[in-house]
Short mmCIF file of C-alpha atoms in Angstrom, two decimals:
data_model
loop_
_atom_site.label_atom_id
_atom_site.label_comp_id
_atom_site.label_asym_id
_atom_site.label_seq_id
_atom_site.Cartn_x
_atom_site.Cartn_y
_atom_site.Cartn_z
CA UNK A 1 -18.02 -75.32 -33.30
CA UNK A 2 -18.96 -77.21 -36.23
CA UNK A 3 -21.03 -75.88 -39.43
CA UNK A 4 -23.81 -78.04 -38.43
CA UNK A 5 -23.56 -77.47 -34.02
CA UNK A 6 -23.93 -74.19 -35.04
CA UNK A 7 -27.30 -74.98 -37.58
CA UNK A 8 -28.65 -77.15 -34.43
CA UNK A 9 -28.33 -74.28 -32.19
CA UNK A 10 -30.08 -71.73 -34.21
CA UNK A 11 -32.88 -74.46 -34.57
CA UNK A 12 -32.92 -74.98 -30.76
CA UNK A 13 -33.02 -70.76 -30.55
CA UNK A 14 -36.06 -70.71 -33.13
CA UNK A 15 -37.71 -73.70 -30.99
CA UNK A 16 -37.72 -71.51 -27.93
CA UNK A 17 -38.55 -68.20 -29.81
CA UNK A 18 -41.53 -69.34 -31.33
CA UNK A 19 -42.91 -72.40 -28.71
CA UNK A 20 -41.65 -71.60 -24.92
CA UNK A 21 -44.53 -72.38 -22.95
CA UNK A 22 -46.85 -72.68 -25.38
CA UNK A 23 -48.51 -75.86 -23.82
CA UNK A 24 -49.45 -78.07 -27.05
CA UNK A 25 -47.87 -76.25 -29.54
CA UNK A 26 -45.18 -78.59 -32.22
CA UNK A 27 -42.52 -76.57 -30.93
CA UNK A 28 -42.78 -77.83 -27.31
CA UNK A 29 -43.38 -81.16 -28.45
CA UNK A 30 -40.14 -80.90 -30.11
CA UNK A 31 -38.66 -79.11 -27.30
CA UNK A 32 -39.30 -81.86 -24.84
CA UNK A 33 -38.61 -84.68 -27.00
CA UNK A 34 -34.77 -83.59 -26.55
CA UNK A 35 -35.00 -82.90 -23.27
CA UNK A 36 -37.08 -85.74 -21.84
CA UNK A 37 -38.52 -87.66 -24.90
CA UNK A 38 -39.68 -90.45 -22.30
CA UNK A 39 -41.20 -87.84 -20.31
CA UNK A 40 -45.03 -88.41 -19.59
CA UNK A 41 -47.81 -86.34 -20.65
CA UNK A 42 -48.09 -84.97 -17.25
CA UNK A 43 -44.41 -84.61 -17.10
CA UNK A 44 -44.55 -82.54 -20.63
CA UNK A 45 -47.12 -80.40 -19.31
CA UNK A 46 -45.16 -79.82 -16.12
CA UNK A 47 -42.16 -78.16 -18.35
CA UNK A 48 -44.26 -76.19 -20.25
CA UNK A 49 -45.74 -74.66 -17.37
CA UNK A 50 -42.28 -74.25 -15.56
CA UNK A 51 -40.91 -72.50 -18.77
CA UNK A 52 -44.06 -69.84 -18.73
CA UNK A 53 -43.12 -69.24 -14.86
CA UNK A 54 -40.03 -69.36 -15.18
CA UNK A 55 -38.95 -66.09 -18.29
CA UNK A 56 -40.04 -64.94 -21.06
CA UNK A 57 -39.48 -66.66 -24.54
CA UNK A 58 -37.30 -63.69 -25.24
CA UNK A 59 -35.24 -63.91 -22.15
CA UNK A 60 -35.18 -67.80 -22.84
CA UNK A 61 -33.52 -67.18 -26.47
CA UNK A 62 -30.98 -64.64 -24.67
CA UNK A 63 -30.06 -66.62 -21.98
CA UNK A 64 -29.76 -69.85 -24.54
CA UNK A 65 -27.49 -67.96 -27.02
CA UNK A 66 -25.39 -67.17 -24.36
CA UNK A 67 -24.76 -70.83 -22.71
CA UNK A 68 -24.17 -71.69 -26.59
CA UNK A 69 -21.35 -69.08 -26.77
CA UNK A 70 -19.52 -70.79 -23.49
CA UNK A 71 -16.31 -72.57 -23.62
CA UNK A 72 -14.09 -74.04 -20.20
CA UNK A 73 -12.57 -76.14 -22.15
CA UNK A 74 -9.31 -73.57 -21.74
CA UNK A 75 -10.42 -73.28 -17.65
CA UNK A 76 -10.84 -76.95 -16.88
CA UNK A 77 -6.98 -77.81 -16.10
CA UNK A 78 -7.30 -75.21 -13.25
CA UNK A 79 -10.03 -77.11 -11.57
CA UNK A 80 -8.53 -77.94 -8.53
CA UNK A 81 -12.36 -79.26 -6.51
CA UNK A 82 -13.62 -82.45 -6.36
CA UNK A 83 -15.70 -83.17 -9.19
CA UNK A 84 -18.96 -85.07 -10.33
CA UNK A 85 -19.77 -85.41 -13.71
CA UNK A 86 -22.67 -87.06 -14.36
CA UNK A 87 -24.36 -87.43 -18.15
CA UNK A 88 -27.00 -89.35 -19.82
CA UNK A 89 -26.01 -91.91 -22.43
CA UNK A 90 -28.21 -90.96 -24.92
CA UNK A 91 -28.86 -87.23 -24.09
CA UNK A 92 -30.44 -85.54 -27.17
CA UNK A 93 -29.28 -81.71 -26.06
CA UNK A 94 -25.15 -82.54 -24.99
CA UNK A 95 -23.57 -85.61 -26.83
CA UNK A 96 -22.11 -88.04 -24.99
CA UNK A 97 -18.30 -87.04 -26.10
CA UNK A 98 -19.33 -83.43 -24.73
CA UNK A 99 -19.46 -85.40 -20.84
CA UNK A 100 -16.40 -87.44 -21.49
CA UNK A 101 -14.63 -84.48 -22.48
CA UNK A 102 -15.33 -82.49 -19.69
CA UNK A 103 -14.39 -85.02 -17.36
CA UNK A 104 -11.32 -85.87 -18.79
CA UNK A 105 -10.21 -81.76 -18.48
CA UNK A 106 -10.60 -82.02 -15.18
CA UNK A 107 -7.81 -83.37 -12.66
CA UNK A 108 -9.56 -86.53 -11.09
CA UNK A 109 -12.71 -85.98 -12.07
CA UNK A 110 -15.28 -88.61 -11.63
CA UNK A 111 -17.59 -89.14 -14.66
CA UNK A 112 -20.79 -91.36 -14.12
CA UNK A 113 -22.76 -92.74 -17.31
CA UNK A 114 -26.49 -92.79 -16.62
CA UNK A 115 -28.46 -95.18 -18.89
CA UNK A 116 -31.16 -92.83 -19.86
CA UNK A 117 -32.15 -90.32 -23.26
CA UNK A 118 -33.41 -87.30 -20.96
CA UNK A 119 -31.45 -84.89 -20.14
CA UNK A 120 -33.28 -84.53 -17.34
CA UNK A 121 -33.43 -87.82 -15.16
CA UNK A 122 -37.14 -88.47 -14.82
CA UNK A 123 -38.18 -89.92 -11.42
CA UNK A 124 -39.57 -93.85 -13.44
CA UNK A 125 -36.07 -94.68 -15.09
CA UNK A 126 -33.80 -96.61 -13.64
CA UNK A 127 -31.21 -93.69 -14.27
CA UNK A 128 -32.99 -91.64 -11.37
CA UNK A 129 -31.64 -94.42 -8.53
CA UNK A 130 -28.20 -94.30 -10.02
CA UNK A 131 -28.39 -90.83 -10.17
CA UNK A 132 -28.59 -90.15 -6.28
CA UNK A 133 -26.28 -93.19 -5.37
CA UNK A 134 -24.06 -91.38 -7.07
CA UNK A 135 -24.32 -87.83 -5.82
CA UNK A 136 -24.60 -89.37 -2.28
CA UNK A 137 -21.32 -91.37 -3.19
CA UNK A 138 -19.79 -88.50 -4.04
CA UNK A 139 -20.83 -86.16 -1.25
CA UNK A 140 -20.04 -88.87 1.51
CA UNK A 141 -16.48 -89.51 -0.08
#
């Protein structure tokens, strides 16, 4: 990964250390403006509380660290399922060329561009219809 992937995920891993769950606090403000920054208030809330429910902020930074350290990109020519790949357009956590790319690794893969910044599809956008015509599409196929 690049010099400055590598800079955004230690920021990410501080972000989590220091604000998981912490309804309020700048560093889940920050937090959920790259994961739903068109998320409502209630919506914010809702993530907060799910990450306090959900592990602790150490477990959080552990379990982060180690998705950053992943890479299929060697594993994806031996994908031999049916496959659904389905990524926001402006998704603030995985660029757009991160979805493409995986789609492209994998023997017929089907890719599907939602027109939305959360990573996250939020049940108000637009993205959230195409979202399950798509996995029905898929699953009916």
């Amino acid at each position: 990964s690049s010099i400055a992937e590598r800079e955004q995920g230690e920021a990410l891993l501080a972000l989590i250390r220091h604000g998981w769950g912490k309804e309020g606090s700048p560093f889940i403000r920050a937090f959920t403006s790259m994961y739903i920054p068109d998320g409502t208030k209630e919506q914010t809330e809702s993530l907060a509380d799910l990450q306090r429910r959900t592990t602790s902020p150490e477990n959080a930074v552990v379990l982060r660290a180690a998705v950053d350290e992943f890479d299929v990109m060697g594993l994806l020519e031996k994908v031999d399922a049916p496959t659904l790949v389905l990524h926001a357009a402006h998704d603030g956590v995985h660029p757009l060329d991160e979805g493409r790319t995986l789609a492209a690794g994998i023997k017929n893969a089907e890719f599907v561009l939602l027109e939305s910044a959360n990573h996250a599809i939020l049940s108000q956008e637009p993205a959230w219809n195409r979202l399950f015509e798509a996995i029905r599409g898929f699953v009916l196929e």
